[in-house]
PDB file of C-alpha atoms in Angstrom:
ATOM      1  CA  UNK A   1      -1.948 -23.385 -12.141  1.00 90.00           C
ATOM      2  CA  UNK A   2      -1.911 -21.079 -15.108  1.00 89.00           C
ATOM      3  CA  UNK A   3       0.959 -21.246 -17.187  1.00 89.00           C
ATOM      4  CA  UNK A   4       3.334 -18.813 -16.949  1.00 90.00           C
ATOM      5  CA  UNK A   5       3.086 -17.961 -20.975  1.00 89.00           C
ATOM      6  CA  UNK A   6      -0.453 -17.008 -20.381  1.00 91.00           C
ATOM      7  CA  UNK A   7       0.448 -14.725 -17.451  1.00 92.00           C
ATOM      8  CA  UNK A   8       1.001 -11.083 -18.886  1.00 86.00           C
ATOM      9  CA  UNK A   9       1.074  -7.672 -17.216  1.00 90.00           C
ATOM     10  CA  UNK A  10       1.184  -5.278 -20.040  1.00 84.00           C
ATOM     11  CA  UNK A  11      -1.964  -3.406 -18.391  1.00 91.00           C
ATOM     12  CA  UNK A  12      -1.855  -1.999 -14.726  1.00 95.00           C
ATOM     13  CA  UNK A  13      -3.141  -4.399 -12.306  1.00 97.00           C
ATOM     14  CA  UNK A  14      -4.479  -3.132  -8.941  1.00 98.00           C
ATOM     15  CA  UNK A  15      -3.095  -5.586  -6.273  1.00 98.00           C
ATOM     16  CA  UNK A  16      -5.417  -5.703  -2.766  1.00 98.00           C
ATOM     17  CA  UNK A  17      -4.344  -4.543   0.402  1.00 98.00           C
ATOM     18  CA  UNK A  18      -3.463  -6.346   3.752  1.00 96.00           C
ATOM     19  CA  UNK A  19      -5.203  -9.520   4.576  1.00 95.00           C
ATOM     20  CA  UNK A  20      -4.157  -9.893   8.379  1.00 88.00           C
ATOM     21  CA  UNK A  21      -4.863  -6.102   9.202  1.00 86.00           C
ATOM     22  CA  UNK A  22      -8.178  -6.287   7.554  1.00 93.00           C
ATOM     23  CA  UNK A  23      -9.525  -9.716   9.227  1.00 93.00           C
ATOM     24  CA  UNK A  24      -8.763  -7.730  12.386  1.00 89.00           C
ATOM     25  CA  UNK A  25     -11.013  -4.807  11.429  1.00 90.00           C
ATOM     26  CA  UNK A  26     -13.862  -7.454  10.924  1.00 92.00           C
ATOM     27  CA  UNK A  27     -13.209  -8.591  14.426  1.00 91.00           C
ATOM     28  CA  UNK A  28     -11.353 -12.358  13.353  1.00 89.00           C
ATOM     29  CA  UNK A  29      -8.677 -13.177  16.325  1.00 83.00           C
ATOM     30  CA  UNK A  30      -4.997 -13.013  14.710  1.00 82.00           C
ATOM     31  CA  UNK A  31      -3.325 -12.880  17.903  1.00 79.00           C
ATOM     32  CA  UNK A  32      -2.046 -16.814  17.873  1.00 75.00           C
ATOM     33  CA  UNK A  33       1.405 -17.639  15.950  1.00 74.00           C
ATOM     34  CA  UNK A  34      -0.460 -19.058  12.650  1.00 80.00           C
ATOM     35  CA  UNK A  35      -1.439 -15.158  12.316  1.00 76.00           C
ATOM     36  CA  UNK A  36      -4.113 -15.068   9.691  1.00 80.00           C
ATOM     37  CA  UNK A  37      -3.822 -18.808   8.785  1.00 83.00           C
ATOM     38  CA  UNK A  38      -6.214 -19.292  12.064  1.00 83.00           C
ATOM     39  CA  UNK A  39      -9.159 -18.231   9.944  1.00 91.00           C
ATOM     40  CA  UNK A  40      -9.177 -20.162   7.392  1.00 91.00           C
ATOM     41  CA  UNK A  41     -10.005 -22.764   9.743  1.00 87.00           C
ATOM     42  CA  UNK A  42     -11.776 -20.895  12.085  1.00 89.00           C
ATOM     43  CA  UNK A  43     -13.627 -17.899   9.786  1.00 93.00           C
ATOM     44  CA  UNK A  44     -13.445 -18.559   6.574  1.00 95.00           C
ATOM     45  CA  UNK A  45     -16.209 -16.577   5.494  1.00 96.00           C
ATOM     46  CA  UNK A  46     -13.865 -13.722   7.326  1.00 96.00           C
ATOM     47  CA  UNK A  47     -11.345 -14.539   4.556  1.00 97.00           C
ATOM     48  CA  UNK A  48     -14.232 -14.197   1.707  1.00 98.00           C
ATOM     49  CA  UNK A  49     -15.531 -11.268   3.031  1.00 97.00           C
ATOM     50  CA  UNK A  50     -12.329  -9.566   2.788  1.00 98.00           C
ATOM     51  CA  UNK A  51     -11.538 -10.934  -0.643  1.00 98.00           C
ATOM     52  CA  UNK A  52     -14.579  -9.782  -1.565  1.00 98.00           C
ATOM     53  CA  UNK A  53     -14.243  -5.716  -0.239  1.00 98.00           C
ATOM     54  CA  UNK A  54     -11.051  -5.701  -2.278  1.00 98.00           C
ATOM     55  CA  UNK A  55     -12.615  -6.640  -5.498  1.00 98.00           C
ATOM     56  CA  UNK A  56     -15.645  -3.919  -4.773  1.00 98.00           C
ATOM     57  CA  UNK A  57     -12.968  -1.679  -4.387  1.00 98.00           C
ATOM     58  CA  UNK A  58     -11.253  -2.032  -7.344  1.00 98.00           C
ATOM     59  CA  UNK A  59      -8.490  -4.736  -7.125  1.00 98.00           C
ATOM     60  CA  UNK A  60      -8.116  -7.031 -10.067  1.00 98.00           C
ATOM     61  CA  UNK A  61      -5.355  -9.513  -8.540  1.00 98.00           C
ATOM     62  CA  UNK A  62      -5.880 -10.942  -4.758  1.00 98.00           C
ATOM     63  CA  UNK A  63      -3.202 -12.463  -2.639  1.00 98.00           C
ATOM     64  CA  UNK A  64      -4.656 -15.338  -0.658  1.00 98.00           C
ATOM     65  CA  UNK A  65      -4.517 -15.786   3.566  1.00 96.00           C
ATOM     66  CA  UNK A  66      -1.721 -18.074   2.948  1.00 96.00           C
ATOM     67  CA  UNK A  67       1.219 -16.170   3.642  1.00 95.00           C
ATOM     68  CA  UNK A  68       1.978 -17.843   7.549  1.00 92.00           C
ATOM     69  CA  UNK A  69       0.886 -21.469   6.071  1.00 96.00           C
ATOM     70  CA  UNK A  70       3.886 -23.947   6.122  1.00 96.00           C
ATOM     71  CA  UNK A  71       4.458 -27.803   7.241  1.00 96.00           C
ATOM     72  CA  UNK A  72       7.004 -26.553   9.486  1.00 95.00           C
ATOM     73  CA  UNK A  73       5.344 -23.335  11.472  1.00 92.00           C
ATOM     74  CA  UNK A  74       2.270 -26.138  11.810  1.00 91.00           C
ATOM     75  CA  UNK A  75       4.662 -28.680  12.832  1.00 92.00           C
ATOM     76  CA  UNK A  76       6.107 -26.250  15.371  1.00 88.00           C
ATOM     77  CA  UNK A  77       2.198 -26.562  17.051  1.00 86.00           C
ATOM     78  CA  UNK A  78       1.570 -30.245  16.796  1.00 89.00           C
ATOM     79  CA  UNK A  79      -0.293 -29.914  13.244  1.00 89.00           C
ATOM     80  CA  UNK A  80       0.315 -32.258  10.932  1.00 91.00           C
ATOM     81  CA  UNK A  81       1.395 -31.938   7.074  1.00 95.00           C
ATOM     82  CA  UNK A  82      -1.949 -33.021   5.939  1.00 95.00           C
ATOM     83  CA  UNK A  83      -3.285 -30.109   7.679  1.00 94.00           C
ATOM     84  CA  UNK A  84      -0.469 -27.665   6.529  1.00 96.00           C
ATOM     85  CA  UNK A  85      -1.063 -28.326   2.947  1.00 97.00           C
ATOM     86  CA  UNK A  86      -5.173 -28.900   3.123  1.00 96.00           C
ATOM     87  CA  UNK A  87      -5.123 -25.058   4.610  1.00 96.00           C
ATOM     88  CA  UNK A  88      -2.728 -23.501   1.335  1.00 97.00           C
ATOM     89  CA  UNK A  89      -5.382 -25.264  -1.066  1.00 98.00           C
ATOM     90  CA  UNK A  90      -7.988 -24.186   0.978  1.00 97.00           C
ATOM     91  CA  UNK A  91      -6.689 -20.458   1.073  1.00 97.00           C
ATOM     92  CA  UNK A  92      -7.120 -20.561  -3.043  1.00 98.00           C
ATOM     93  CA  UNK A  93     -10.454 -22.105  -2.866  1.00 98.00           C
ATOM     94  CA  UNK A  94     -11.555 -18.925  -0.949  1.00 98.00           C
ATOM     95  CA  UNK A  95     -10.199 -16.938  -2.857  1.00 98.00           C
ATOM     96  CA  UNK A  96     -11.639 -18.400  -6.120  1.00 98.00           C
ATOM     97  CA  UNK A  97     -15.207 -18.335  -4.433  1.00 98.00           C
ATOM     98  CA  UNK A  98     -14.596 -14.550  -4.084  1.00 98.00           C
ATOM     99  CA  UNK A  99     -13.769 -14.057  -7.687  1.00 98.00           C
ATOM    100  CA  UNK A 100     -16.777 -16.342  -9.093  1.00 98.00           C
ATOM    101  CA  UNK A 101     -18.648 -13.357  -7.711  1.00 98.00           C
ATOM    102  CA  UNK A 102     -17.418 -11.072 -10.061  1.00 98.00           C
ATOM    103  CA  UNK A 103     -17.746 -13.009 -13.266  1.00 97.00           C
ATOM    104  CA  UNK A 104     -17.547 -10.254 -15.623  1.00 97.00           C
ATOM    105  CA  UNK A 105     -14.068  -9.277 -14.716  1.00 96.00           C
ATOM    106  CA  UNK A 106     -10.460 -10.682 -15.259  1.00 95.00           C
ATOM    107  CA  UNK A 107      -9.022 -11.253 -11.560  1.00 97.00           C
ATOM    108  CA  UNK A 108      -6.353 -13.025 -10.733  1.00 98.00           C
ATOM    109  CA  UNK A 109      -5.504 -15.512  -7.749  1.00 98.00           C
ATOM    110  CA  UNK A 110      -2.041 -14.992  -6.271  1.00 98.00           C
ATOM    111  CA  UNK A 111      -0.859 -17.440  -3.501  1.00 98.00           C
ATOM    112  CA  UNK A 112       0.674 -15.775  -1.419  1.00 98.00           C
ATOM    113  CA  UNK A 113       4.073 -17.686   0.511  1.00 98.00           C
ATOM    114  CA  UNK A 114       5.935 -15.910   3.082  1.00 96.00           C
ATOM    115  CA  UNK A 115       9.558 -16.446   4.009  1.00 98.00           C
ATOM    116  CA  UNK A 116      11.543 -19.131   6.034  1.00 97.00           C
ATOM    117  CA  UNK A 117      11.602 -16.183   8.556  1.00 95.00           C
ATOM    118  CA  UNK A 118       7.443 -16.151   8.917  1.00 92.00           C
ATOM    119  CA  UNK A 119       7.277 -19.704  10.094  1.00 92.00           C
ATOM    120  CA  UNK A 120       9.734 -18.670  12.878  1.00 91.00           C
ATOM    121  CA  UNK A 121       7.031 -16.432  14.587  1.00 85.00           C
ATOM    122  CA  UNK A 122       9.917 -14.078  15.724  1.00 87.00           C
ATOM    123  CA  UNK A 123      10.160 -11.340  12.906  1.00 86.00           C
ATOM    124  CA  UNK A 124      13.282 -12.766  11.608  1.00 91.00           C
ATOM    125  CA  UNK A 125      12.047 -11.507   7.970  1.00 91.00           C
ATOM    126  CA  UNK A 126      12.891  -8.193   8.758  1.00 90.00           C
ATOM    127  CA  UNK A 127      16.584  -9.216   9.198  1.00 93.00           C
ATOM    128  CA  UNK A 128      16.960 -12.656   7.222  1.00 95.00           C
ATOM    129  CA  UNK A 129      19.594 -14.279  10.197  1.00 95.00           C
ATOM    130  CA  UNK A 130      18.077 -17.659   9.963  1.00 96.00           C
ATOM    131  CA  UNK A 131      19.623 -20.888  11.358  1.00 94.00           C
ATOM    132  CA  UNK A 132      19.105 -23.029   8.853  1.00 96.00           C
ATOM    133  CA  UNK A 133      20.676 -24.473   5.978  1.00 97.00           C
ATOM    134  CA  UNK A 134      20.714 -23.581   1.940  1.00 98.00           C
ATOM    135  CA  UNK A 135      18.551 -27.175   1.814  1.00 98.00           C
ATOM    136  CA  UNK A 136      16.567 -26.341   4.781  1.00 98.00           C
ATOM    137  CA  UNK A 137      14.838 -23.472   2.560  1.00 98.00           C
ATOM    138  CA  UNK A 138      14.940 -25.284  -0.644  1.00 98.00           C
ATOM    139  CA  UNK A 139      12.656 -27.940   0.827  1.00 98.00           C
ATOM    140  CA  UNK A 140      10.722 -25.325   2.998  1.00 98.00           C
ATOM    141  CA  UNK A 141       9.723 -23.343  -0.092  1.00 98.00           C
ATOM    142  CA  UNK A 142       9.988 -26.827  -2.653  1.00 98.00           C
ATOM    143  CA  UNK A 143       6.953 -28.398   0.280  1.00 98.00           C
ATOM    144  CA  UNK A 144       4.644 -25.419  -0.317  1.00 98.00           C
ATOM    145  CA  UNK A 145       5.392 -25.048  -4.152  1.00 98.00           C
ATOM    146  CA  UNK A 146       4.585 -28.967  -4.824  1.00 98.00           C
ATOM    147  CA  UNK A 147       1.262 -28.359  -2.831  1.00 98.00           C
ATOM    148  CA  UNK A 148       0.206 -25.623  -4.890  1.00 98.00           C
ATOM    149  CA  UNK A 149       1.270 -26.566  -8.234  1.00 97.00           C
ATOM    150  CA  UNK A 150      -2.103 -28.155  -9.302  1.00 93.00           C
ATOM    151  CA  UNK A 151      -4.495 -25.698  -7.598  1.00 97.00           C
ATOM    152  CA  UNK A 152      -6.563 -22.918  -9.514  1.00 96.00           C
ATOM    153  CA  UNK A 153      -3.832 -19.857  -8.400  1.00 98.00           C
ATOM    154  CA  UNK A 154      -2.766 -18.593 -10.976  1.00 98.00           C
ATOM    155  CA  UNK A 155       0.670 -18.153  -9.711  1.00 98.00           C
ATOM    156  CA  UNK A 156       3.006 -17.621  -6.850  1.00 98.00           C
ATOM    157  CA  UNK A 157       3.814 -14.860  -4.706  1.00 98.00           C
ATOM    158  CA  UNK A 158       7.143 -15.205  -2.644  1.00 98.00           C
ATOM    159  CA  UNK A 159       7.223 -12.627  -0.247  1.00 98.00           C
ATOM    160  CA  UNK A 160       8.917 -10.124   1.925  1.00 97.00           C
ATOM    161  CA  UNK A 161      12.162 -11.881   0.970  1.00 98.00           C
ATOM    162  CA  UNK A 162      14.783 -10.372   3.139  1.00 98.00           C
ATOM    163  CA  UNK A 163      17.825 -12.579   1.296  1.00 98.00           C
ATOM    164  CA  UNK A 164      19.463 -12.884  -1.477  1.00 98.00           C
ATOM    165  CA  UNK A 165      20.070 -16.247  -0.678  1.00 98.00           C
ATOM    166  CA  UNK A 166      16.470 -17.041   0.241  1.00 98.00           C
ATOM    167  CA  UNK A 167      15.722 -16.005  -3.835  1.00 98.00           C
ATOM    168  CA  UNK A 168      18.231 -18.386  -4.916  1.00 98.00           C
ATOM    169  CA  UNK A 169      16.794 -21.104  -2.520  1.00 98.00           C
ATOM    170  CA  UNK A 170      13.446 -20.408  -4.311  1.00 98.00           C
ATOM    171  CA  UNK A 171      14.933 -20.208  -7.546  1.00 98.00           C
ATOM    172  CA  UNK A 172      16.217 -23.719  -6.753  1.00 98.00           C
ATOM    173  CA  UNK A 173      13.040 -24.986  -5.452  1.00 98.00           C
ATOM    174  CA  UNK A 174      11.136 -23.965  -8.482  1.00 98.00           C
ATOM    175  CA  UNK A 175      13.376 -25.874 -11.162  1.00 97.00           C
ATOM    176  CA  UNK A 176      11.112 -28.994 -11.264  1.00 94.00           C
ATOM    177  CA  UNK A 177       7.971 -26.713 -12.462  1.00 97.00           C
ATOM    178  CA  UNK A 178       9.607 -24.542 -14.925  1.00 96.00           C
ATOM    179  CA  UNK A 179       6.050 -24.082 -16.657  1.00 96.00           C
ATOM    180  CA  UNK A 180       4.882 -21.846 -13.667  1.00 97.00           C
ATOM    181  CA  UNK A 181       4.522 -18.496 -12.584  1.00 98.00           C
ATOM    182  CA  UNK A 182       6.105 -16.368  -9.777  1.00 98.00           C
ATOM    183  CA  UNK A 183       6.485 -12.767  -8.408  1.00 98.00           C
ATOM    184  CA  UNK A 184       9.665 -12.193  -5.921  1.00 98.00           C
ATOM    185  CA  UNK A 185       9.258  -9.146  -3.549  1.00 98.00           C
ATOM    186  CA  UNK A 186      11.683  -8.035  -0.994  1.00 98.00           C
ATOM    187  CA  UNK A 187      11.394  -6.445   1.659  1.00 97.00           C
ATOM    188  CA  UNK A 188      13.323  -3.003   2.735  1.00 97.00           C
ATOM    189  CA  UNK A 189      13.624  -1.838   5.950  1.00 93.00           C
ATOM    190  CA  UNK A 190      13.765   2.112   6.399  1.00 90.00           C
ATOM    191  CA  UNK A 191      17.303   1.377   7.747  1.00 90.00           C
ATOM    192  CA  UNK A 192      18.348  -0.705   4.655  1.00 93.00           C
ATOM    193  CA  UNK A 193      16.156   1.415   1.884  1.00 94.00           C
ATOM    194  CA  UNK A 194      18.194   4.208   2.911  1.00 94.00           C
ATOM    195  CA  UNK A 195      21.137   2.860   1.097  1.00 95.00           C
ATOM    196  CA  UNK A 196      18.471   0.010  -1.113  1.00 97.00           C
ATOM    197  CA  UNK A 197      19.090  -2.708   0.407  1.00 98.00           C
ATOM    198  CA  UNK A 198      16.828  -5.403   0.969  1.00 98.00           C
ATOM    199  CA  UNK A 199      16.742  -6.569   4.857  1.00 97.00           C
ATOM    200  CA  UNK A 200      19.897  -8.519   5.016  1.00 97.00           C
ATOM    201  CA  UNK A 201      21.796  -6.592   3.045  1.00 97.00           C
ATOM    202  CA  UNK A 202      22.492  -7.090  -0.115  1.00 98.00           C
ATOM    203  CA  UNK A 203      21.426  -5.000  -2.712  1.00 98.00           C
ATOM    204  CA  UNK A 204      17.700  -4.531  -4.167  1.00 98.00           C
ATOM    205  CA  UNK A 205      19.712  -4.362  -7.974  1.00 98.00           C
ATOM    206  CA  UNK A 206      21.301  -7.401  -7.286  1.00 98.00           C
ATOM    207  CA  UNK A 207      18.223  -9.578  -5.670  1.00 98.00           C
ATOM    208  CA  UNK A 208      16.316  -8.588  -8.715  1.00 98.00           C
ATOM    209  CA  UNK A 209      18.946  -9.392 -10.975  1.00 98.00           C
ATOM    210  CA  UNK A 210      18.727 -13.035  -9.412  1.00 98.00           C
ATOM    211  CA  UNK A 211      15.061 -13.098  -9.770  1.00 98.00           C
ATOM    212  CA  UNK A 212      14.922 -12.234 -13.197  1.00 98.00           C
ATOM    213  CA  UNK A 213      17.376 -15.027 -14.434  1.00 98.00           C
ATOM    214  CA  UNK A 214      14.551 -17.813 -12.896  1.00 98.00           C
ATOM    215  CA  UNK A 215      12.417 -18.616 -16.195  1.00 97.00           C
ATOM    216  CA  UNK A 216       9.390 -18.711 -13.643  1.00 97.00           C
ATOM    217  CA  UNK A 217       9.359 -14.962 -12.868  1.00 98.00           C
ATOM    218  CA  UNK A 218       7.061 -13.299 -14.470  1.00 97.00           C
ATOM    219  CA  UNK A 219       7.439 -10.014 -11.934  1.00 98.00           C
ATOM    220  CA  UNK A 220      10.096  -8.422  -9.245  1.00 98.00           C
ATOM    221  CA  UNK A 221       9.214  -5.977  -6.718  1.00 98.00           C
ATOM    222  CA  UNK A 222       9.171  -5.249  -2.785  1.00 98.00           C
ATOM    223  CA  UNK A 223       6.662  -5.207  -0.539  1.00 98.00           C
ATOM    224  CA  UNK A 224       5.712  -4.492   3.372  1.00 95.00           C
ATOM    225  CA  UNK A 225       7.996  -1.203   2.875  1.00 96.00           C
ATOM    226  CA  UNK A 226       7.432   2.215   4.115  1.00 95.00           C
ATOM    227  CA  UNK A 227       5.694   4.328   0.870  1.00 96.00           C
ATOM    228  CA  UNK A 228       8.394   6.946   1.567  1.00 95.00           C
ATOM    229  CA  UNK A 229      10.913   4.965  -0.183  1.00 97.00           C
ATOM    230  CA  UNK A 230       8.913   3.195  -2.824  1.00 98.00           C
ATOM    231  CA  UNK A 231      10.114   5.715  -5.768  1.00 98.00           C
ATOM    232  CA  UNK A 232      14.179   5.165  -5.425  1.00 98.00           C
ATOM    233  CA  UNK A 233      13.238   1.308  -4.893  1.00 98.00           C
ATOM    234  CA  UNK A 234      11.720   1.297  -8.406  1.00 98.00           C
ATOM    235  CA  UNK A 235      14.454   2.977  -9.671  1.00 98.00           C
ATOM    236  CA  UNK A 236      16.590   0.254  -8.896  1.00 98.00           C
ATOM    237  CA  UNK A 237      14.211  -2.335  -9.603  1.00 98.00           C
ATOM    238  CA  UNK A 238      13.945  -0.911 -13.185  1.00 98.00           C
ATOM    239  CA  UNK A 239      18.138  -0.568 -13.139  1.00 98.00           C
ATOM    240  CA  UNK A 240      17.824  -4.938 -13.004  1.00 98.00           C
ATOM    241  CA  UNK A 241      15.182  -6.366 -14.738  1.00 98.00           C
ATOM    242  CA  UNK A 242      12.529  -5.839 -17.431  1.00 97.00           C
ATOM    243  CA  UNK A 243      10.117  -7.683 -16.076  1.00 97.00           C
ATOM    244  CA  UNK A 244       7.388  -6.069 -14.608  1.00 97.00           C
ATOM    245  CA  UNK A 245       7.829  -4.132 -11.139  1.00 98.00           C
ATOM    246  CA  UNK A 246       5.111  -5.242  -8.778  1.00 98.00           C
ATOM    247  CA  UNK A 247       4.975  -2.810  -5.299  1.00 98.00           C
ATOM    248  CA  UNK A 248       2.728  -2.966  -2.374  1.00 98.00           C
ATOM    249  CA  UNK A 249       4.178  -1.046   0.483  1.00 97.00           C
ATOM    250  CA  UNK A 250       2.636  -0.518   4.009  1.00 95.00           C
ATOM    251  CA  UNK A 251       0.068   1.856   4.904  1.00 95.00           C
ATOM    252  CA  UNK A 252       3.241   4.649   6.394  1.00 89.00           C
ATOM    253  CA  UNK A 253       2.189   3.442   9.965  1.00 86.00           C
ATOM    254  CA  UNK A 254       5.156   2.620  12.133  1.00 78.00           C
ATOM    255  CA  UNK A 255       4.684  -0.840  14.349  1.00 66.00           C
ATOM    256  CA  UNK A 256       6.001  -0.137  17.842  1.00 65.00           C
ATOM    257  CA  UNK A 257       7.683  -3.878  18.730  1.00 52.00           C
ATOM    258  CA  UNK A 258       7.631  -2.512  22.425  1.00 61.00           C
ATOM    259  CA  UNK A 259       4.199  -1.067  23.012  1.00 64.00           C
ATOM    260  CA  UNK A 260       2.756  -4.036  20.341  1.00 58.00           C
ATOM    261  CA  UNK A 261       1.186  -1.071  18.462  1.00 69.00           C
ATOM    262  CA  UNK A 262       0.535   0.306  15.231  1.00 72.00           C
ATOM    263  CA  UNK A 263       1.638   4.229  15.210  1.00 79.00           C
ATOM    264  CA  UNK A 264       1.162   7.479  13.470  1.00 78.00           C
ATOM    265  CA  UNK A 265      -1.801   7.381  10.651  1.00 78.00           C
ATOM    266  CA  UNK A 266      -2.078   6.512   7.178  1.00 84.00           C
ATOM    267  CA  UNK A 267      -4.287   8.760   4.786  1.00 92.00           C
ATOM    268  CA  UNK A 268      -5.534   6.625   2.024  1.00 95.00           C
ATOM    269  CA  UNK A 269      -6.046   9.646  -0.451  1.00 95.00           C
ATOM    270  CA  UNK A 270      -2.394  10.141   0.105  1.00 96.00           C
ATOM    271  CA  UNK A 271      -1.335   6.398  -0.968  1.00 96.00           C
ATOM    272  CA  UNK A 272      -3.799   6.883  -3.827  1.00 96.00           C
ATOM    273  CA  UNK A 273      -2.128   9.737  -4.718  1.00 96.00           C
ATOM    274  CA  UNK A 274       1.254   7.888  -3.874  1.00 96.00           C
ATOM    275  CA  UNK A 275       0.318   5.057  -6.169  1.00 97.00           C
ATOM    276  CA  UNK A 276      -0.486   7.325  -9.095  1.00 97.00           C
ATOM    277  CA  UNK A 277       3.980   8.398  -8.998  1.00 97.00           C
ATOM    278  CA  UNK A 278       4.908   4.859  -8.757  1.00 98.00           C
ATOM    279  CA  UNK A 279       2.794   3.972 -11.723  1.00 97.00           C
ATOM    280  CA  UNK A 280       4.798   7.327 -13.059  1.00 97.00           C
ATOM    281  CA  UNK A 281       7.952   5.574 -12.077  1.00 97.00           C
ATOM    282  CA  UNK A 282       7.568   1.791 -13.820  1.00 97.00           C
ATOM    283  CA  UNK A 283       5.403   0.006 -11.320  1.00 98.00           C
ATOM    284  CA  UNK A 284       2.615  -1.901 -13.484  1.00 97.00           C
ATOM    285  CA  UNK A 285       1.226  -3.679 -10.793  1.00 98.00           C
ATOM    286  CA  UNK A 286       0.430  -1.668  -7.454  1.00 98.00           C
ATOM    287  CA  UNK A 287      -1.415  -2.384  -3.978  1.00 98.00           C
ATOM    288  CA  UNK A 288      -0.906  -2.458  -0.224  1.00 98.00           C
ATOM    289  CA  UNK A 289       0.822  -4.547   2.659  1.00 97.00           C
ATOM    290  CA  UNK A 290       0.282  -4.177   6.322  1.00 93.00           C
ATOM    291  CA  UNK A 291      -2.468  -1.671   7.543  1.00 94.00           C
ATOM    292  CA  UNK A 292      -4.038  -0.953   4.090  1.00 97.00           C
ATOM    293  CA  UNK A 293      -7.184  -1.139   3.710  1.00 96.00           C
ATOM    294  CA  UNK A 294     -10.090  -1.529   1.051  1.00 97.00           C
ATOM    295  CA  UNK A 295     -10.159   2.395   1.005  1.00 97.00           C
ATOM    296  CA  UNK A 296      -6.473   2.813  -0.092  1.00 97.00           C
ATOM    297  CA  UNK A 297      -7.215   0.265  -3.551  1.00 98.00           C
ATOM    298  CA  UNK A 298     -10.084   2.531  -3.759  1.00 98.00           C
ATOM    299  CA  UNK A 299      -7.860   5.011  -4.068  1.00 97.00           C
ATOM    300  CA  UNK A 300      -5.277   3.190  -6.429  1.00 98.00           C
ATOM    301  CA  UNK A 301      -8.019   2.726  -8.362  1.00 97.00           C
ATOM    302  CA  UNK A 302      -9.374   5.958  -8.582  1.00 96.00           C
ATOM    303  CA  UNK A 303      -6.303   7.678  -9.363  1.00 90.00           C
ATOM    304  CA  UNK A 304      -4.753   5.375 -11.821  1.00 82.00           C
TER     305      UNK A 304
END
């Protein structure tokens, strides 16, 4: 992996959008637990094609199909290590063979690792009440960080980190590669931004505080997080750290846990024009979670 000295974001970086919503669109089948990890088996050329739509439209750092990928949610369907850990190099190799594409341009491969609560295949990263032990998520996250370590990402993405205690697993995880990078984002519920909190409750200022103390970090942020409450998240994010402030919110679709349904509709001229305040506000680096597509980078791009 790149170093972490030779990862800097003094320019604005246009993140992609959602990888899971947008293998959907091209018809891939993302129904099973593994979510998007399916297709990198299955479709790759699914996963290129919608690395490469992001980098037409403007996006100069992709996050790889990697985010569901873990010994223990494979374990959890009678797939072995082996395969766990062939599928997160594999999910950077696609990724690279997008950005070979575009040789004349300086893009940058993210690897993209969920939380303990993604391998559960219940949702339980939206409220961070997991079962499991401090260790339990230092090796979780130490497995997938060990894999990764000597592929061509150029650094990690921990994601939709409901916890405080989660980071500091991480943060513990990381100590025997203190020469790479990482991003933390957490992930705010409309319930919890309300009063910034992060999903279990502690608060965004303090979760990026702990980020920013791990000699790895080289950004804090949030991410699958309604737009409507991306400005006072900065705020705080800014309040705790000067490291950069990475945000990639969800399209402003609501998902319906009931029906199994996305509602109400997302305007991508809107999250363009979104993107262009949080750039306003301290974000450097700015994209899309859940439901965006290569229209709203388009936008991000255009704008800012």
């Amino acid at each position: 992996m790149t170093s972490r000295d030779q990862i800097e974001f003094a320019q604005f970086h246009v993140l992609d959008g959602g990888m899971a919503s947008e293998l959907e669109f091209l018809g891939a089948n993302i129904s099973g637990p593994l979510w998007s990890a399916h297709v990198l088996e299955d479709a790759p050329e699914k996963v290129i094609a919608v690395h490469r739509a992001y980098l037409e439209a403007g996006a100069d750092v992709l996050l790889t199909a990697s985010y569901q990928v873990s010994r223990m949610g494979y374990a959890e369907f009678g797939l072995d290590s082996r395969r766990a850990d062939a599928a997160l190099l594999r999910s950077v190799e696609l990724a690279s063979e997008a950005r070979a594409e575009f040789p004349s341009r300086r893009v940058l491969v993210v690897a993209s690792l969920g939380p303990y609560g993604a391998a559960l295949h219940n949702g339980a990263e939206y409220h961070g009440n997991y079962d499991c032990s401090f260790a339990d998520l230092v090796r979780f996250h130490g497995e997938r960080i060990e894999v990764l370590a000597d592929s061509n990402a150029d650094l990690l993405a921990f994601e939709t980190l409901p916890s405080i205690e989660e980071a500091r697993a991480i943060g513990e995880a990381l100590t025997n590669w203190p020469d790479l990078a990482a991003w933390f984002t957490f992930v705010c519920p409309d319930y919890r931004a309300v009063s910034l909190q992060v999903a279990h409750g502690e608060a965004l200022r303090d979760c990026a505080a702990l980020a920013t103390s791990f000699s790895q970090t080289v950004a804090v942020g949030v991410n699958c997080t309604q737009p409507k409450w991306i400005p006072s998240l900065i705020a705080e994010l800014r309040a705790a750290t000067t490291k950069p402030i990475v945000v990639y919110p969800n399209s402003g679709e609501d998902w319906d846990a009931e029906a199994r349904c996305w509602t109400g509709t997302s305007d991508p001229g809107e999250f363009g024009q979104h993107a262009q305040q949080w750039r306003a506000a301290g974000a450097q680096l700015v994209g899309g979670c859940c439901r965006t597509r290569p229209d709203h980078v388009r936008q991000i791009a255009a704008t800012v």
